[in-house]
Amino acid sequence: MSRNHRWYTGAVAATCGAALAVGAGLTQPAAAQSPGVVFYAGAHQTGAATSVDLTSTECHNLAAPSASALNYAAVDVDVFFNADCRPGAPGSDGDLSFALGSLHTADFPYQAVSYRVRPMR
């Protein structure tokens, strides 16, 4: 292998490594400023956002129905389609609810109207 070829290979590796380091550095602030748990008015985490109080494990009714959510917290969230954390399809009784796990996103089958934070054990 010629001396120039080794220099060229080393320069390419160094450039790629620097680009990866810069890319990783650019993504760090977003991870440090994670949103916790957020409900969104629209599907696929779009529209008006409502943040969740992670310190309360009581039932909470959302101010506006939500179509999707993002969970970047170390908690699980039980999502309900009726007010007051009552399970069932909208307007009916039943056992239907939605479990939004830690580090997950979701589009709900119905508009979410209440939730309860469940700390992970």
XYZ file of N, CA and C in Angstrom:
363
model
N 0.848 -1.170 0.000
C 0.000 0.000 0.000
C 0.894 1.232 0.000
N 0.611 2.167 -0.840
C 1.451 3.349 -0.946
C 1.189 4.293 0.217
N 2.135 5.159 0.426
C 2.034 6.119 1.513
C 0.850 7.051 1.279
N 0.618 7.502 0.044
C -0.503 8.394 -0.258
C -1.847 7.715 -0.013
N -1.923 6.423 -0.322
C -3.174 5.690 -0.139
C -3.529 5.618 1.354
N -2.524 5.380 2.200
C -2.769 5.323 3.649
C -3.230 6.685 4.167
N -2.602 7.754 3.684
C -2.994 9.089 4.118
C -4.432 9.364 3.708
N -4.780 9.014 2.458
C -6.129 9.248 1.953
C -7.154 8.468 2.781
N -6.879 7.194 3.068
C -7.785 6.360 3.862
C -7.941 6.929 5.264
N -6.838 7.347 5.866
C -6.894 7.941 7.201
C -7.671 9.249 7.210
N -7.507 10.057 6.174
C -8.216 11.330 6.095
C -9.722 11.106 5.947
N -10.110 10.117 5.150
C -11.531 9.806 4.975
C -12.118 9.328 6.296
N -11.411 8.445 6.992
C -11.891 7.941 8.278
C -12.027 9.077 9.288
N -11.059 9.971 9.326
C -11.115 11.094 10.259
C -12.279 12.025 9.924
N -12.498 12.273 8.642
C -13.601 13.133 8.227
C -14.943 12.512 8.592
N -15.093 11.215 8.344
C -16.344 10.524 8.690
C -16.568 10.533 10.192
N -15.511 10.291 10.943
C -15.628 10.318 12.402
C -16.026 11.685 12.910
N -15.441 12.741 12.333
C -15.795 14.097 12.739
C -17.245 14.407 12.403
N -17.696 13.958 11.242
C -19.091 14.196 10.857
C -20.042 13.482 11.806
N -19.712 12.253 12.196
C -20.557 11.532 13.149
C -20.568 12.214 14.506
N -19.430 12.696 14.944
C -19.367 13.382 16.236
C -20.194 14.656 16.220
N -20.126 15.399 15.130
C -20.925 16.619 15.013
C -22.400 16.267 14.996
N -22.776 15.245 14.242
C -24.177 14.821 14.188
C -24.683 14.388 15.549
N -23.871 13.653 16.283
C -24.269 13.218 17.627
C -24.392 14.417 18.546
N -23.503 15.378 18.403
C -23.575 16.583 19.228
C -24.820 17.396 18.943
N -25.254 17.390 17.701
C -26.458 18.149 17.352
C -27.714 17.497 17.900
N -27.711 16.197 18.083
C -28.906 15.527 18.594
C -28.973 15.534 20.109
N -27.899 15.785 20.794
C -27.907 15.743 22.243
C -28.860 16.744 22.890
N -28.923 18.007 22.511
C -29.834 18.924 23.184
C -31.290 18.470 23.109
N -31.704 17.869 22.011
C -33.081 17.412 21.901
C -33.350 16.326 22.928
N -32.409 15.414 23.131
C -32.601 14.358 24.109
C -32.591 14.938 25.522
N -31.764 15.935 25.768
C -31.695 16.533 27.093
C -32.957 17.319 27.415
N -33.658 17.782 26.413
C -34.871 18.556 26.619
C -36.099 17.736 26.258
N -36.098 16.459 26.606
C -37.205 15.590 26.244
C -38.503 16.095 26.854
N -39.603 15.902 26.138
C -40.860 16.478 26.567
C -41.589 15.713 27.657
N -41.122 14.572 28.088
C -41.859 13.805 29.085
C -42.996 13.068 28.400
N -44.232 13.415 28.748
C -45.407 12.848 28.098
C -46.233 14.010 27.551
N -46.578 13.922 26.266
C -47.342 14.988 25.612
C -48.471 14.367 24.801
N -49.683 14.890 24.978
C -50.824 14.518 24.142
C -50.948 15.545 23.027
N -51.355 15.094 21.831
C -51.486 15.975 20.671
C -52.907 15.908 20.112
N -53.389 17.029 19.630
C -54.737 17.086 19.058
C -54.844 16.286 17.765
N -53.775 16.251 16.977
C -53.801 15.562 15.693
C -53.071 14.232 15.726
N -53.276 13.468 14.668
C -52.594 12.182 14.529
C -51.105 12.396 14.299
N -50.316 11.396 14.590
C -48.862 11.394 14.366
C -48.156 12.550 15.069
N -48.574 12.863 16.284
C -47.967 13.903 17.116
C -47.958 15.267 16.422
N -49.122 15.670 15.930
C -49.275 16.981 15.296
C -50.371 17.758 16.020
N -50.421 19.032 15.761
C -51.458 19.878 16.341
C -51.095 20.363 17.731
N -52.096 20.913 18.410
C -51.889 21.473 19.746
C -51.388 20.397 20.703
N -50.420 20.781 21.538
C -49.798 19.844 22.469
C -50.205 20.152 23.906
N -50.426 19.090 24.686
C -50.748 19.210 26.105
C -49.769 18.350 26.887
N -48.959 18.982 27.739
C -47.990 18.252 28.559
C -48.672 17.646 29.777
N -48.086 16.564 30.276
C -48.630 15.818 31.397
C -47.796 16.072 32.647
N -48.459 16.207 33.792
C -47.782 16.315 35.080
C -47.395 14.904 35.506
N -46.116 14.596 35.444
C -45.640 13.246 35.743
C -45.631 12.920 37.227
N -45.814 13.918 38.081
C -45.770 13.680 39.526
C -47.119 13.241 40.085
N -48.186 13.377 39.318
C -49.523 13.031 39.797
C -49.989 11.713 39.183
N -50.410 10.785 40.041
C -50.935 9.510 39.569
C -52.465 9.471 39.629
N -53.070 10.617 39.874
C -54.527 10.720 39.892
C -55.056 10.719 38.462
N -56.342 10.492 38.304
C -56.983 10.581 36.990
C -57.081 12.043 36.579
N -56.775 12.322 35.327
C -56.877 13.679 34.785
C -57.703 13.643 33.509
N -58.642 14.576 33.382
C -59.385 14.761 32.139
C -58.616 15.770 31.299
N -58.462 15.481 30.030
C -57.786 16.399 29.120
C -58.702 17.580 28.810
N -58.134 18.755 28.653
C -58.915 19.947 28.312
C -59.536 19.820 26.925
N -58.834 19.133 26.022
C -59.332 18.893 24.661
C -58.991 17.457 24.286
N -59.849 16.779 23.533
C -59.551 15.400 23.123
C -58.240 15.325 22.330
N -57.578 14.190 22.444
C -56.291 13.996 21.773
C -56.331 12.777 20.871
N -55.662 12.899 19.732
C -55.612 11.811 18.760
C -54.320 10.999 18.851
N -53.282 11.561 19.491
C -51.998 10.870 19.571
C -51.224 11.350 20.791
N -50.126 10.644 21.078
C -49.298 11.022 22.226
C -47.871 10.561 22.022
N -46.987 11.131 22.818
C -45.564 10.823 22.828
C -45.152 10.644 24.277
N -44.484 9.545 24.596
C -44.046 9.275 25.960
C -42.537 9.072 25.972
N -41.798 10.106 26.390
C -40.346 10.021 26.526
C -39.946 9.930 27.994
N -40.873 9.533 28.854
C -40.613 9.496 30.290
C -40.510 8.052 30.775
N -40.006 7.900 31.982
C -39.894 6.580 32.600
C -41.161 6.258 33.379
N -42.300 6.433 32.728
C -43.610 6.096 33.295
C -44.449 5.475 32.182
N -45.470 4.749 32.578
C -46.481 4.298 31.637
C -47.707 5.169 31.848
N -48.528 5.315 30.825
C -49.730 6.140 30.929
C -50.917 5.319 30.466
N -51.934 5.225 31.330
C -53.188 4.588 30.956
C -54.066 5.661 30.332
N -54.515 5.421 29.117
C -55.295 6.396 28.352
C -56.722 5.868 28.224
N -57.699 6.770 28.423
C -59.107 6.388 28.389
C -59.862 7.232 27.376
N -60.914 6.655 26.822
C -61.707 7.314 25.792
C -63.006 7.882 26.346
N -63.151 7.827 27.679
C -64.255 8.436 28.410
C -63.672 9.297 29.509
N -64.432 10.252 29.991
C -63.992 11.126 31.080
C -63.815 10.316 32.365
N -63.045 10.872 33.275
C -62.830 10.317 34.611
C -62.214 8.918 34.596
N -61.399 8.631 33.603
C -60.667 7.359 33.486
C -61.594 6.148 33.508
N -62.752 6.316 32.912
C -63.718 5.220 32.825
C -63.421 4.425 31.557
N -63.139 3.116 31.696
C -62.827 2.306 30.518
C -64.041 2.087 29.627
N -63.778 1.789 28.374
C -64.822 1.515 27.398
C -64.652 2.385 26.177
N -65.366 2.012 25.123
C -65.395 2.850 23.920
C -66.109 4.154 24.266
N -65.908 5.201 23.488
C -66.541 6.477 23.805
C -68.049 6.333 24.023
N -68.498 6.819 25.170
C -69.922 6.809 25.490
C -70.476 5.482 25.948
N -69.613 4.487 26.164
C -70.118 3.189 26.622
C -69.189 2.599 27.672
N -69.734 1.673 28.445
C -68.938 0.967 29.440
C -68.249 -0.221 28.780
N -67.192 -0.664 29.380
C -66.460 -1.814 28.857
C -65.090 -1.858 29.475
N -64.207 -2.631 28.898
C -62.854 -2.738 29.437
C -61.803 -2.121 28.522
N -62.234 -1.360 27.521
C -61.307 -0.767 26.565
C -60.563 0.419 27.172
N -59.244 0.373 27.075
C -58.371 1.501 27.410
C -57.105 1.309 26.586
N -56.150 2.178 26.763
C -54.924 2.127 25.971
C -53.758 2.313 26.923
N -52.758 1.466 26.841
C -51.549 1.589 27.660
C -50.441 2.180 26.798
N -50.027 3.391 27.123
C -48.927 4.060 26.418
C -47.654 3.823 27.214
N -46.811 2.946 26.719
C -45.598 2.575 27.422
C -44.520 3.640 27.347
N -43.581 3.529 28.266
C -42.438 4.421 28.297
C -41.673 4.340 26.977
N -41.227 5.476 26.486
C -40.452 5.595 25.245
C -41.229 5.104 24.023
N -42.502 5.447 23.958
C -43.350 5.066 22.840
C -44.162 6.259 22.334
N -44.634 6.132 21.110
C -45.603 7.065 20.550
C -46.851 6.264 20.205
N -47.974 6.964 20.026
C -49.202 6.253 19.688
C -50.182 7.164 18.973
N -50.926 6.571 18.050
C -52.139 7.168 17.495
C -53.273 6.345 18.090
N -54.246 6.992 18.694
C -55.305 6.295 19.404
C -56.431 5.879 18.461
N -57.127 4.774 18.775
C -58.251 4.340 17.935
C -59.464 5.267 18.067
N -59.570 5.963 19.202
C -60.615 6.962 19.466
C -59.932 8.163 20.098
N -60.622 9.265 20.194
C -60.079 10.449 20.854
C -59.882 10.167 22.345
N -58.678 10.399 22.841
C -58.388 10.227 24.264
C -58.945 11.424 25.017
N -59.614 11.154 26.140
C -60.187 12.263 26.917
C -59.730 12.278 28.374
N -59.108 11.191 28.848
C -58.583 11.184 30.211
C -57.394 10.230 30.285
N -56.614 10.385 31.354
C -55.420 9.556 31.501
C -55.018 9.447 32.975
N -54.160 8.474 33.241
C -53.577 8.290 34.569
C -52.130 7.861 34.380
N -51.198 8.537 35.047
C -49.776 8.185 34.993
C -49.544 7.011 35.946
N -48.816 6.036 35.457
C -48.500 4.841 36.243
C -46.972 4.694 36.288
N -46.361 4.989 37.454
C -44.900 4.852 37.536
C -44.476 3.419 37.259
N -43.323 3.266 36.626
C -42.785 1.932 36.333
C -42.191 1.357 37.610
N -42.309 0.049 37.763
C -41.783 -0.603 38.979
C -40.524 -1.335 38.680
